[in-house]
């Protein structure tokens, strides 16, 4: 009798699930007919079916469904990503793509290079709240031909909410164990010609101790503010300003570098960062000639304190970047040329004015980029890009990338990519100093890499409905067509093979 009841329940579950999924698919049919655009997979937004590189997307529906305060928790679901926290809330969180190092993953926030110039060219994902984030794109494989140094493993692009026409407002508040509290709000509105979005997120917790030898709690507090302004004075011209401010305080324990053990200590880190971007885009000749100009700024300040609040050291970094890009459309192809200039500044200040690690350093680099995107045959799409970097500290570097996408049918697509990468030594690699443990080496040369991947995608029932058994839930999670039942229903499954090799510093 019990087995009969279980069988009836399972049958009813499958029937109800199928009905719910069909209703969701019908309600979303208009949106599904629109092609998904990948913002950062090429020098201009490109249809997901045209891009040959391996891409994973976390959309707004999934962000809202998960309701995780920290973005890194969402990134755990992305295949090929390794999320490595070093302790409780607020401690360093490092993300690697396909086994590459954390400082070989370039992170963009609304097109701003957010990797910390003094944080070993990494972004500490512990300080990235999910409030106000609309979409995350992960482009896997060497992308230096698009974005230069730090993109050997790939690119993580974080996109915040764009202004809407009309008015939208949302707010949330949560509380839980360890005196943890979270608040957030996003306000967006505007007209057809002008609009703005503002988001504020706050997270605090008394935390726990990472050390097994003590019970002193390591707390965390984070305030993140972000905003966007968009204006279209006339149809051919778009203007934009983006700003983001992060203020975080984290308590942490010490680590014995020889045993690897975490030792209870009263240490504290205060981190502040500003990310800004101003840009303008002009289209002429019925969108056949598109131009962009932009300036971005990343400014970070990390202060460390020892027992009793005594000042230990401070690190300040700045990345200023200017760029111009021009794209011409001819026949079935787009031709893009771009030039970028970047200035990096680094400063280390210690409590002891005579400490040898007190120093200043800077790097300048000018880059020239070219890319062709061509729909050269029905269902065949190719991109080819090349970049030449001229750095005032290192030898010139040239990198390139090619991707291909072949649509075999309405349900099946093959894609692949091959690219080379380069990663310059970080300021810490060159100038870092820990007495008796580490001394920087200013003679290091850039790392080089190459990698490829191949993939096949197949959509069941024209991508509107499919049922997958329990064992395939993790595969389905990447592409949802029915948000009401994410564990059971998926829109598309993917299989990817890839390989990457890297040459270490010489």
CSV table of C-alpha atoms in Angstrom, one decimal:
chain,number,residue,atom,x,y,z
A,1,UNK,CA,0.0,0.0,0.0
A,2,UNK,CA,2.8,2.4,0.9
A,3,UNK,CA,4.6,1.7,-2.4
A,4,UNK,CA,1.3,2.4,-4.3
A,5,UNK,CA,0.9,5.7,-2.5
A,6,UNK,CA,4.5,6.7,-3.3
A,7,UNK,CA,4.0,5.8,-6.9
A,8,UNK,CA,0.8,7.9,-7.1
A,9,UNK,CA,2.6,10.8,-5.5
A,10,UNK,CA,5.6,10.5,-8.0
A,11,UNK,CA,3.1,10.4,-10.9
A,12,UNK,CA,1.2,13.4,-9.7
A,13,UNK,CA,4.5,15.2,-9.1
A,14,UNK,CA,5.6,14.6,-12.7
A,15,UNK,CA,2.2,15.6,-14.1
A,16,UNK,CA,2.0,18.8,-12.1
A,17,UNK,CA,5.6,19.6,-12.8
A,18,UNK,CA,5.0,19.3,-16.5
A,19,UNK,CA,1.9,21.5,-16.4
A,20,UNK,CA,3.7,24.2,-14.4
A,21,UNK,CA,6.7,24.1,-16.8
A,22,UNK,CA,4.4,24.3,-19.8
A,23,UNK,CA,2.6,27.3,-18.3
A,24,UNK,CA,5.9,29.0,-17.5
A,25,UNK,CA,7.2,28.3,-21.0
A,26,UNK,CA,4.0,29.8,-22.6
A,27,UNK,CA,4.2,32.9,-20.4
A,28,UNK,CA,7.8,33.4,-21.4
A,29,UNK,CA,7.5,32.5,-25.0
A,30,UNK,CA,7.8,36.1,-26.2
A,31,UNK,CA,11.1,36.6,-24.2
A,32,UNK,CA,12.5,33.3,-25.4
A,33,UNK,CA,12.0,34.3,-29.0
A,34,UNK,CA,14.5,37.1,-28.4
A,35,UNK,CA,18.1,36.0,-28.7
A,36,UNK,CA,20.2,36.2,-25.6
A,37,UNK,CA,22.9,38.8,-25.9
A,38,UNK,CA,26.4,38.3,-24.4
A,39,UNK,CA,27.8,41.7,-23.4
A,40,UNK,CA,31.4,40.9,-22.8
A,41,UNK,CA,32.1,37.9,-25.1
A,42,UNK,CA,33.4,40.2,-27.9
A,43,UNK,CA,34.3,43.9,-28.3
A,44,UNK,CA,30.6,44.6,-28.8
A,45,UNK,CA,27.5,42.7,-27.6
A,46,UNK,CA,27.0,39.5,-29.5
A,47,UNK,CA,24.2,36.9,-29.7
A,48,UNK,CA,24.8,33.9,-27.6
A,49,UNK,CA,24.3,31.6,-30.6
A,50,UNK,CA,27.0,33.5,-32.5
A,51,UNK,CA,29.7,33.4,-29.9
A,52,UNK,CA,32.0,30.4,-30.0
A,53,UNK,CA,33.6,30.9,-26.6
A,54,UNK,CA,32.3,29.0,-23.6
A,55,UNK,CA,30.0,31.2,-21.6
A,56,UNK,CA,27.9,30.8,-18.5
A,57,UNK,CA,25.3,33.4,-17.4
A,58,UNK,CA,23.7,34.0,-14.1
A,59,UNK,CA,20.6,36.1,-14.9
A,60,UNK,CA,18.4,38.2,-12.6
A,61,UNK,CA,15.8,35.5,-12.1
A,62,UNK,CA,18.4,33.2,-10.6
A,63,UNK,CA,19.9,35.9,-8.5
A,64,UNK,CA,16.5,36.7,-7.1
A,65,UNK,CA,15.6,33.0,-6.6
A,66,UNK,CA,18.8,32.3,-4.6
A,67,UNK,CA,18.7,35.5,-2.4
A,68,UNK,CA,22.3,35.1,-1.4
A,69,UNK,CA,23.9,38.2,0.1
A,70,UNK,CA,27.4,37.4,-1.3
A,71,UNK,CA,27.9,37.0,-5.0
A,72,UNK,CA,30.5,34.3,-4.7
A,73,UNK,CA,27.8,31.9,-3.4
A,74,UNK,CA,26.1,32.2,-6.7
A,75,UNK,CA,29.3,31.6,-8.7
A,76,UNK,CA,29.7,28.2,-7.0
A,77,UNK,CA,27.0,27.0,-9.5
A,78,UNK,CA,29.1,27.8,-12.5
A,79,UNK,CA,30.8,24.9,-14.1
A,80,UNK,CA,34.6,25.3,-14.4
A,81,UNK,CA,34.8,27.8,-11.5
A,82,UNK,CA,36.5,27.1,-8.2
A,83,UNK,CA,35.4,29.3,-5.3
A,84,UNK,CA,37.9,29.3,-2.4
A,85,UNK,CA,37.1,31.2,0.8
A,86,UNK,CA,40.0,31.4,3.4
A,87,UNK,CA,37.7,31.6,6.4
A,88,UNK,CA,34.3,32.9,7.7
A,89,UNK,CA,32.3,35.8,6.3
A,90,UNK,CA,34.5,38.7,5.3
A,91,UNK,CA,37.7,36.7,4.8
A,92,UNK,CA,39.4,36.5,1.4
A,93,UNK,CA,37.4,34.7,-1.3
A,94,UNK,CA,39.4,33.7,-4.4
A,95,UNK,CA,37.9,32.5,-7.7
A,96,UNK,CA,39.7,30.5,-10.3
A,97,UNK,CA,38.6,29.6,-13.8
A,98,UNK,CA,39.6,26.2,-15.1
A,99,UNK,CA,42.4,25.9,-12.7
A,100,UNK,CA,44.1,29.2,-13.5
A,101,UNK,CA,45.3,31.4,-10.6
A,102,UNK,CA,43.0,34.0,-9.0
A,103,UNK,CA,45.1,36.8,-10.4
A,104,UNK,CA,44.6,35.3,-13.9
A,105,UNK,CA,40.8,36.0,-13.7
A,106,UNK,CA,39.8,39.5,-14.9
A,107,UNK,CA,36.8,40.9,-13.2
A,108,UNK,CA,34.7,43.7,-14.7
A,109,UNK,CA,32.0,45.6,-12.9
A,110,UNK,CA,29.9,47.5,-15.5
A,111,UNK,CA,32.9,47.5,-17.8
A,112,UNK,CA,35.3,48.8,-15.1
A,113,UNK,CA,38.3,46.6,-14.3
A,114,UNK,CA,37.8,45.9,-10.7
A,115,UNK,CA,40.8,43.7,-9.9
A,116,UNK,CA,42.7,45.4,-7.1
A,117,UNK,CA,46.1,46.9,-8.3
A,118,UNK,CA,47.5,46.2,-4.8
A,119,UNK,CA,45.6,43.0,-4.1
A,120,UNK,CA,47.8,40.9,-6.3
A,121,UNK,CA,45.6,41.9,-9.2
A,122,UNK,CA,42.7,40.0,-7.7
A,123,UNK,CA,39.2,41.1,-6.6
A,124,UNK,CA,38.3,39.9,-3.1
A,125,UNK,CA,34.9,38.4,-3.8
A,126,UNK,CA,34.1,38.5,0.0
A,127,UNK,CA,33.4,42.2,-0.5
A,128,UNK,CA,31.0,41.8,-3.5
A,129,UNK,CA,27.4,42.0,-2.3
A,130,UNK,CA,24.6,40.8,-4.7
A,131,UNK,CA,22.4,43.8,-4.1
A,132,UNK,CA,21.7,45.7,-7.3
A,133,UNK,CA,23.4,43.1,-9.6
A,134,UNK,CA,21.3,42.1,-12.6
A,135,UNK,CA,23.5,39.7,-14.5
A,136,UNK,CA,26.9,37.9,-14.3
A,137,UNK,CA,28.7,36.6,-17.4
A,138,UNK,CA,31.6,34.2,-17.2
A,139,UNK,CA,33.7,34.0,-20.4
A,140,UNK,CA,36.1,31.0,-20.0
A,141,UNK,CA,39.4,30.6,-21.6
A,142,UNK,CA,42.2,33.0,-22.5
A,143,UNK,CA,40.7,36.4,-23.3
A,144,UNK,CA,43.8,38.6,-23.4
A,145,UNK,CA,43.1,39.5,-27.1
A,146,UNK,CA,40.0,41.3,-25.8
A,147,UNK,CA,41.0,42.6,-22.3
A,148,UNK,CA,44.8,42.3,-22.0
A,149,UNK,CA,46.7,41.1,-18.9
A,150,UNK,CA,45.0,39.2,-16.1
A,151,UNK,CA,42.6,37.4,-18.5
A,152,UNK,CA,44.5,34.1,-18.9
A,153,UNK,CA,41.8,32.0,-17.2
A,154,UNK,CA,38.8,34.1,-18.4
A,155,UNK,CA,36.6,37.0,-17.5
A,156,UNK,CA,33.9,37.5,-14.9
A,157,UNK,CA,31.7,40.4,-15.9
A,158,UNK,CA,29.3,41.8,-13.3
A,159,UNK,CA,26.5,44.0,-14.6
A,160,UNK,CA,24.3,46.1,-12.3
A,161,UNK,CA,20.7,47.2,-12.9
A,162,UNK,CA,20.0,49.5,-15.9
A,163,UNK,CA,17.5,52.3,-15.6
A,164,UNK,CA,13.9,51.5,-16.5
A,165,UNK,CA,11.3,53.6,-18.1
A,166,UNK,CA,8.8,54.5,-15.5
A,167,UNK,CA,9.5,53.7,-11.8
A,168,UNK,CA,10.6,50.6,-9.9
A,169,UNK,CA,11.5,50.1,-6.2
A,170,UNK,CA,12.4,47.1,-4.1
A,171,UNK,CA,13.7,46.6,-0.6
A,172,UNK,CA,14.7,43.7,1.6
A,173,UNK,CA,15.7,43.0,5.2
A,174,UNK,CA,16.9,39.8,6.8
A,175,UNK,CA,18.3,38.7,10.1
A,176,UNK,CA,19.8,35.4,11.4
A,177,UNK,CA,22.3,33.6,13.6
A,178,UNK,CA,25.5,35.2,14.8
A,179,UNK,CA,23.8,38.6,14.9
A,180,UNK,CA,23.8,38.7,11.1
A,181,UNK,CA,21.7,41.3,9.4
A,182,UNK,CA,21.2,42.3,5.8
A,183,UNK,CA,19.4,45.2,4.2
A,184,UNK,CA,19.2,46.3,0.6
A,185,UNK,CA,17.2,48.5,-1.8
A,186,UNK,CA,17.2,49.4,-5.5
A,187,UNK,CA,15.4,52.3,-7.0
A,188,UNK,CA,15.2,52.8,-10.8
A,189,UNK,CA,13.2,55.1,-13.0
A,190,UNK,CA,13.3,57.5,-15.9
A,191,UNK,CA,11.9,58.5,-19.3
A,192,UNK,CA,12.7,57.4,-22.8
A,193,UNK,CA,15.5,59.9,-23.0
A,194,UNK,CA,17.0,59.8,-19.4
A,195,UNK,CA,17.0,57.5,-16.4
A,196,UNK,CA,18.9,56.4,-13.4
A,197,UNK,CA,19.3,53.5,-10.9
A,198,UNK,CA,20.5,53.6,-7.3
A,199,UNK,CA,21.3,50.6,-5.1
A,200,UNK,CA,22.4,50.3,-1.5
A,201,UNK,CA,23.4,47.1,0.2
A,202,UNK,CA,24.4,46.5,3.8
A,203,UNK,CA,25.6,43.3,5.5
A,204,UNK,CA,26.9,42.8,9.1
A,205,UNK,CA,27.7,39.8,11.3
A,206,UNK,CA,29.4,39.1,14.5
A,207,UNK,CA,30.8,36.0,12.8
A,208,UNK,CA,32.7,33.1,14.2
A,209,UNK,CA,36.4,32.4,14.9
A,210,UNK,CA,38.3,30.7,12.2
A,211,UNK,CA,40.9,29.4,14.7
A,212,UNK,CA,40.3,26.1,16.6
A,213,UNK,CA,42.4,27.4,19.5
A,214,UNK,CA,40.2,30.4,20.4
A,215,UNK,CA,36.7,31.7,20.6
A,216,UNK,CA,37.2,35.3,19.7
A,217,UNK,CA,34.6,36.1,17.0
A,218,UNK,CA,35.7,37.6,13.7
A,219,UNK,CA,33.0,40.1,12.6
A,220,UNK,CA,32.3,41.6,9.2
A,221,UNK,CA,30.5,44.8,8.0
A,222,UNK,CA,30.0,45.9,4.4
A,223,UNK,CA,28.2,48.9,2.9
A,224,UNK,CA,28.0,49.0,-0.9
A,225,UNK,CA,26.5,51.9,-2.9
A,226,UNK,CA,26.1,51.9,-6.7
A,227,UNK,CA,24.4,54.1,-9.2
A,228,UNK,CA,23.9,54.6,-13.0
A,229,UNK,CA,22.8,57.6,-15.1
A,230,UNK,CA,21.9,57.2,-18.7
A,231,UNK,CA,20.9,59.8,-21.2
A,232,UNK,CA,20.0,59.8,-24.9
A,233,UNK,CA,19.9,63.4,-26.0
A,234,UNK,CA,19.0,62.1,-29.5
A,235,UNK,CA,18.7,58.6,-31.0
A,236,UNK,CA,22.2,58.4,-32.3
A,237,UNK,CA,23.9,59.5,-29.0
A,238,UNK,CA,24.1,57.8,-25.7
A,239,UNK,CA,25.8,59.1,-22.6
A,240,UNK,CA,26.4,57.2,-19.3
A,241,UNK,CA,27.9,57.5,-15.9
A,242,UNK,CA,28.4,54.6,-13.5
A,243,UNK,CA,29.8,54.7,-9.9
A,244,UNK,CA,30.2,52.1,-7.2
A,245,UNK,CA,31.6,52.6,-3.6
A,246,UNK,CA,32.5,49.8,-1.2
A,247,UNK,CA,33.4,50.2,2.5
A,248,UNK,CA,34.1,47.0,4.4
A,249,UNK,CA,35.6,46.1,7.8
A,250,UNK,CA,36.6,42.5,8.5
A,251,UNK,CA,38.2,40.9,11.6
A,252,UNK,CA,40.4,37.9,11.0
A,253,UNK,CA,42.9,35.6,12.6
A,254,UNK,CA,46.6,35.0,11.8
A,255,UNK,CA,48.0,32.1,9.9
A,256,UNK,CA,51.2,30.3,10.6
A,257,UNK,CA,52.9,30.3,7.2
A,258,UNK,CA,55.1,27.2,8.2
A,259,UNK,CA,52.3,24.9,9.6
A,260,UNK,CA,49.3,26.4,7.8
A,261,UNK,CA,47.4,26.5,11.1
A,262,UNK,CA,45.1,29.4,11.8
A,263,UNK,CA,46.0,31.1,15.1
A,264,UNK,CA,43.6,33.1,17.1
A,265,UNK,CA,44.4,36.8,16.8
A,266,UNK,CA,42.7,40.2,17.0
A,267,UNK,CA,43.4,41.5,13.5
A,268,UNK,CA,41.4,43.9,11.4
A,269,UNK,CA,41.2,45.1,7.8
A,270,UNK,CA,39.5,48.2,6.6
A,271,UNK,CA,38.9,48.3,2.9
A,272,UNK,CA,37.5,51.1,0.7
A,273,UNK,CA,37.1,51.1,-3.1
A,274,UNK,CA,35.6,53.4,-5.7
A,275,UNK,CA,34.8,52.3,-9.2
A,276,UNK,CA,33.7,54.9,-11.8
A,277,UNK,CA,33.1,55.0,-15.5
A,278,UNK,CA,31.9,57.7,-17.9
A,279,UNK,CA,31.2,56.8,-21.5
A,280,UNK,CA,29.6,58.1,-24.7
A,281,UNK,CA,28.4,56.1,-27.8
A,282,UNK,CA,27.6,57.6,-31.2
A,283,UNK,CA,26.0,55.7,-34.1
A,284,UNK,CA,26.0,57.0,-37.7
A,285,UNK,CA,24.8,55.9,-41.2
A,286,UNK,CA,21.9,53.7,-40.0
A,287,UNK,CA,24.1,52.0,-37.3
A,288,UNK,CA,26.7,51.0,-39.8
A,289,UNK,CA,29.4,53.1,-38.0
A,290,UNK,CA,29.4,52.9,-34.2
A,291,UNK,CA,31.9,54.8,-32.0
A,292,UNK,CA,32.6,54.7,-28.3
A,293,UNK,CA,34.8,56.7,-25.9
A,294,UNK,CA,35.2,56.0,-22.2
A,295,UNK,CA,37.3,56.6,-19.1
A,296,UNK,CA,37.3,54.3,-16.0
A,297,UNK,CA,38.8,54.6,-12.6
A,298,UNK,CA,39.5,52.0,-9.9
A,299,UNK,CA,40.8,53.4,-6.6
A,300,UNK,CA,41.4,51.1,-3.6
A,301,UNK,CA,42.7,51.6,-0.1
A,302,UNK,CA,43.4,48.7,2.4
A,303,UNK,CA,44.4,49.5,6.0
A,304,UNK,CA,45.5,46.7,8.4
A,305,UNK,CA,45.5,46.8,12.2
A,306,UNK,CA,47.0,44.6,14.8
A,307,UNK,CA,46.1,43.8,18.4
A,308,UNK,CA,44.5,46.8,20.2
A,309,UNK,CA,43.9,48.6,16.9
A,310,UNK,CA,47.5,49.5,16.3
A,311,UNK,CA,48.2,50.4,12.7
A,312,UNK,CA,50.3,47.8,10.8
A,313,UNK,CA,50.3,48.9,7.1
A,314,UNK,CA,48.3,50.4,4.3
A,315,UNK,CA,48.2,49.7,0.6
A,316,UNK,CA,46.8,52.2,-2.0
A,317,UNK,CA,46.2,51.4,-5.6
A,318,UNK,CA,44.8,53.3,-8.7
A,319,UNK,CA,43.9,52.2,-12.2
A,320,UNK,CA,43.0,54.9,-14.7
A,321,UNK,CA,42.0,53.9,-18.2
A,322,UNK,CA,41.0,55.7,-21.4
A,323,UNK,CA,39.7,54.1,-24.5
A,324,UNK,CA,38.2,54.7,-28.0
A,325,UNK,CA,36.6,52.2,-30.2
A,326,UNK,CA,35.2,52.3,-33.8
A,327,UNK,CA,33.1,49.6,-35.5
A,328,UNK,CA,32.1,49.6,-39.1
A,329,UNK,CA,29.5,47.2,-40.5
A,330,UNK,CA,29.9,46.0,-44.0
A,331,UNK,CA,28.0,43.2,-45.8
A,332,UNK,CA,27.7,40.4,-43.2
A,333,UNK,CA,30.7,41.5,-41.0
A,334,UNK,CA,31.7,43.9,-38.3
A,335,UNK,CA,35.2,45.4,-38.2
A,336,UNK,CA,36.3,46.9,-34.9
A,337,UNK,CA,39.5,48.9,-34.1
A,338,UNK,CA,40.2,50.2,-30.6
A,339,UNK,CA,43.0,51.9,-28.6
A,340,UNK,CA,43.3,51.9,-24.8
A,341,UNK,CA,45.8,53.6,-22.4
A,342,UNK,CA,46.1,52.5,-18.8
A,343,UNK,CA,48.0,54.0,-15.9
A,344,UNK,CA,48.6,51.9,-12.7
A,345,UNK,CA,49.8,53.3,-9.4
A,346,UNK,CA,50.8,51.4,-6.3
A,347,UNK,CA,51.8,52.7,-2.8
A,348,UNK,CA,52.7,50.8,0.4
A,349,UNK,CA,53.0,52.5,3.8
A,350,UNK,CA,54.1,50.7,7.0
A,351,UNK,CA,54.0,51.8,10.6
A,352,UNK,CA,57.8,51.7,10.6
A,353,UNK,CA,59.0,54.5,8.3
A,354,UNK,CA,62.3,52.6,7.7
A,355,UNK,CA,60.6,49.4,6.6
A,356,UNK,CA,62.0,48.4,3.2
A,357,UNK,CA,58.5,47.6,1.9
A,358,UNK,CA,57.6,51.3,2.0
A,359,UNK,CA,57.5,52.3,-1.6
A,360,UNK,CA,55.7,53.7,-4.7
A,361,UNK,CA,55.6,52.1,-8.2
A,362,UNK,CA,53.7,52.7,-11.4
A,363,UNK,CA,53.1,51.1,-14.8
A,364,UNK,CA,51.8,52.6,-18.1
A,365,UNK,CA,50.5,50.7,-21.0
A,366,UNK,CA,49.0,51.5,-24.4
A,367,UNK,CA,47.1,48.8,-26.4
A,368,UNK,CA,45.8,48.5,-29.9
A,369,UNK,CA,42.9,46.0,-30.6
A,370,UNK,CA,41.4,44.7,-33.7
A,371,UNK,CA,38.4,42.3,-34.1
A,372,UNK,CA,36.4,40.9,-37.0
A,373,UNK,CA,33.0,39.3,-36.5
A,374,UNK,CA,31.5,37.7,-39.5
A,375,UNK,CA,28.4,35.7,-40.4
A,376,UNK,CA,30.1,34.4,-43.5
A,377,UNK,CA,27.7,31.6,-44.3
A,378,UNK,CA,24.2,30.6,-43.2
A,379,UNK,CA,24.5,29.2,-39.6
A,380,UNK,CA,28.3,29.8,-39.5
A,381,UNK,CA,29.7,32.6,-37.4
A,382,UNK,CA,33.4,33.5,-36.8
A,383,UNK,CA,35.2,36.0,-34.6
A,384,UNK,CA,38.9,36.8,-34.8
A,385,UNK,CA,40.7,39.3,-32.6
A,386,UNK,CA,44.2,40.4,-32.0
A,387,UNK,CA,45.8,42.8,-29.4
A,388,UNK,CA,49.2,44.4,-29.1
A,389,UNK,CA,50.2,45.8,-25.7
A,390,UNK,CA,53.1,48.2,-25.3
A,391,UNK,CA,54.1,48.3,-21.6
A,392,UNK,CA,56.8,50.7,-20.2
A,393,UNK,CA,58.1,47.9,-17.9
A,394,UNK,CA,57.9,44.7,-20.0
A,395,UNK,CA,58.4,43.6,-23.6
A,396,UNK,CA,55.6,44.2,-26.1
A,397,UNK,CA,53.0,41.4,-26.1
A,398,UNK,CA,50.7,40.3,-28.9
A,399,UNK,CA,47.8,38.0,-28.2
A,400,UNK,CA,45.0,36.7,-30.4
A,401,UNK,CA,41.7,34.7,-30.2
A,402,UNK,CA,39.4,33.0,-32.6
A,403,UNK,CA,35.9,31.6,-32.0
A,404,UNK,CA,33.5,29.7,-34.2
A,405,UNK,CA,29.8,28.8,-33.9
A,406,UNK,CA,28.0,26.4,-36.2
A,407,UNK,CA,24.2,26.1,-36.0
A,408,UNK,CA,23.4,22.6,-37.3
A,409,UNK,CA,19.7,22.8,-36.6
A,410,UNK,CA,17.2,24.9,-34.6
A,411,UNK,CA,18.1,22.6,-31.6
A,412,UNK,CA,21.8,21.9,-32.1
A,413,UNK,CA,24.9,24.1,-32.1
A,414,UNK,CA,28.6,23.4,-32.1
A,415,UNK,CA,31.1,26.0,-30.9
A,416,UNK,CA,34.8,26.3,-30.1
A,417,UNK,CA,37.5,28.8,-29.4
A,418,UNK,CA,41.3,29.1,-29.3
A,419,UNK,CA,43.2,31.9,-27.7
A,420,UNK,CA,46.5,33.1,-26.2
A,421,UNK,CA,46.9,35.0,-23.0
A,422,UNK,CA,49.4,37.1,-21.1
A,423,UNK,CA,49.6,38.1,-17.4
A,424,UNK,CA,52.0,40.7,-16.1
A,425,UNK,CA,53.7,40.2,-12.7
A,426,UNK,CA,51.8,41.9,-9.9
A,427,UNK,CA,53.1,44.8,-7.8
A,428,UNK,CA,53.3,42.3,-4.9
A,429,UNK,CA,55.3,39.8,-7.0
A,430,UNK,CA,57.8,42.5,-7.8
A,431,UNK,CA,57.9,44.6,-4.6
A,432,UNK,CA,56.3,42.6,-1.8
A,433,UNK,CA,58.2,42.0,1.3
A,434,UNK,CA,57.8,39.8,4.4
A,435,UNK,CA,60.9,39.6,6.5
A,436,UNK,CA,62.3,36.0,6.5
A,437,UNK,CA,59.5,34.7,4.3
A,438,UNK,CA,59.1,36.6,1.0
A,439,UNK,CA,61.1,39.2,-1.0
A,440,UNK,CA,59.8,40.5,-4.3
A,441,UNK,CA,61.6,40.1,-7.6
A,442,UNK,CA,61.5,43.1,-10.0
A,443,UNK,CA,63.1,41.1,-12.8
A,444,UNK,CA,60.1,38.8,-13.3
A,445,UNK,CA,58.7,38.6,-16.9
A,446,UNK,CA,55.0,38.1,-17.9
A,447,UNK,CA,53.3,34.7,-17.9
A,448,UNK,CA,52.0,33.4,-21.2
A,449,UNK,CA,49.3,30.9,-21.9
A,450,UNK,CA,47.2,29.3,-24.6
A,451,UNK,CA,44.0,27.4,-24.5
A,452,UNK,CA,41.1,25.9,-26.5
A,453,UNK,CA,37.7,24.5,-25.9
A,454,UNK,CA,35.0,22.7,-27.9
A,455,UNK,CA,31.3,22.5,-27.0
A,456,UNK,CA,27.9,21.1,-28.2
A,457,UNK,CA,24.5,22.4,-27.1
A,458,UNK,CA,21.2,20.7,-27.7
A,459,UNK,CA,17.8,22.1,-26.8
A,460,UNK,CA,14.9,19.7,-26.2
A,461,UNK,CA,11.5,20.4,-27.6
A,462,UNK,CA,12.7,23.6,-29.3
A,463,UNK,CA,14.1,24.8,-26.0
A,464,UNK,CA,10.7,25.2,-24.4
A,465,UNK,CA,10.3,22.2,-22.2
A,466,UNK,CA,12.3,19.2,-21.0
A,467,UNK,CA,12.3,16.9,-18.1
A,468,UNK,CA,15.6,15.7,-16.6
A,469,UNK,CA,16.0,13.0,-13.9
A,470,UNK,CA,17.4,13.8,-10.4
A,471,UNK,CA,21.0,13.0,-11.4
A,472,UNK,CA,21.1,15.8,-14.0
A,473,UNK,CA,19.9,18.7,-11.8
A,474,UNK,CA,23.4,20.3,-11.7
A,475,UNK,CA,23.5,20.4,-15.5
A,476,UNK,CA,20.1,21.9,-15.8
A,477,UNK,CA,20.8,24.7,-13.3
A,478,UNK,CA,22.7,26.8,-15.9
A,479,UNK,CA,19.8,27.4,-18.2
A,480,UNK,CA,16.3,27.7,-16.8
A,481,UNK,CA,13.1,28.0,-18.8
A,482,UNK,CA,10.8,27.4,-15.8
A,483,UNK,CA,11.9,29.5,-12.7
A,484,UNK,CA,9.0,27.9,-10.7
A,485,UNK,CA,10.8,24.5,-10.7
A,486,UNK,CA,14.5,25.0,-11.2
A,487,UNK,CA,15.6,21.6,-9.8
A,488,UNK,CA,13.7,19.6,-12.3
A,489,UNK,CA,13.4,21.5,-15.6
A,490,UNK,CA,16.0,22.8,-17.9
A,491,UNK,CA,16.1,24.6,-21.2
A,492,UNK,CA,19.4,23.4,-22.6
A,493,UNK,CA,22.3,21.1,-21.7
A,494,UNK,CA,25.9,21.7,-22.6
A,495,UNK,CA,29.0,19.5,-22.9
A,496,UNK,CA,32.4,21.3,-23.1
A,497,UNK,CA,35.9,20.0,-23.5
A,498,UNK,CA,38.9,22.2,-23.1
A,499,UNK,CA,42.6,22.4,-22.5
A,500,UNK,CA,44.9,25.1,-21.3
A,501,UNK,CA,48.6,25.3,-20.9
A,502,UNK,CA,50.7,28.1,-19.3
A,503,UNK,CA,54.3,29.1,-19.1
A,504,UNK,CA,55.5,30.1,-15.7
A,505,UNK,CA,57.6,33.2,-15.1
A,506,UNK,CA,61.2,33.1,-16.4
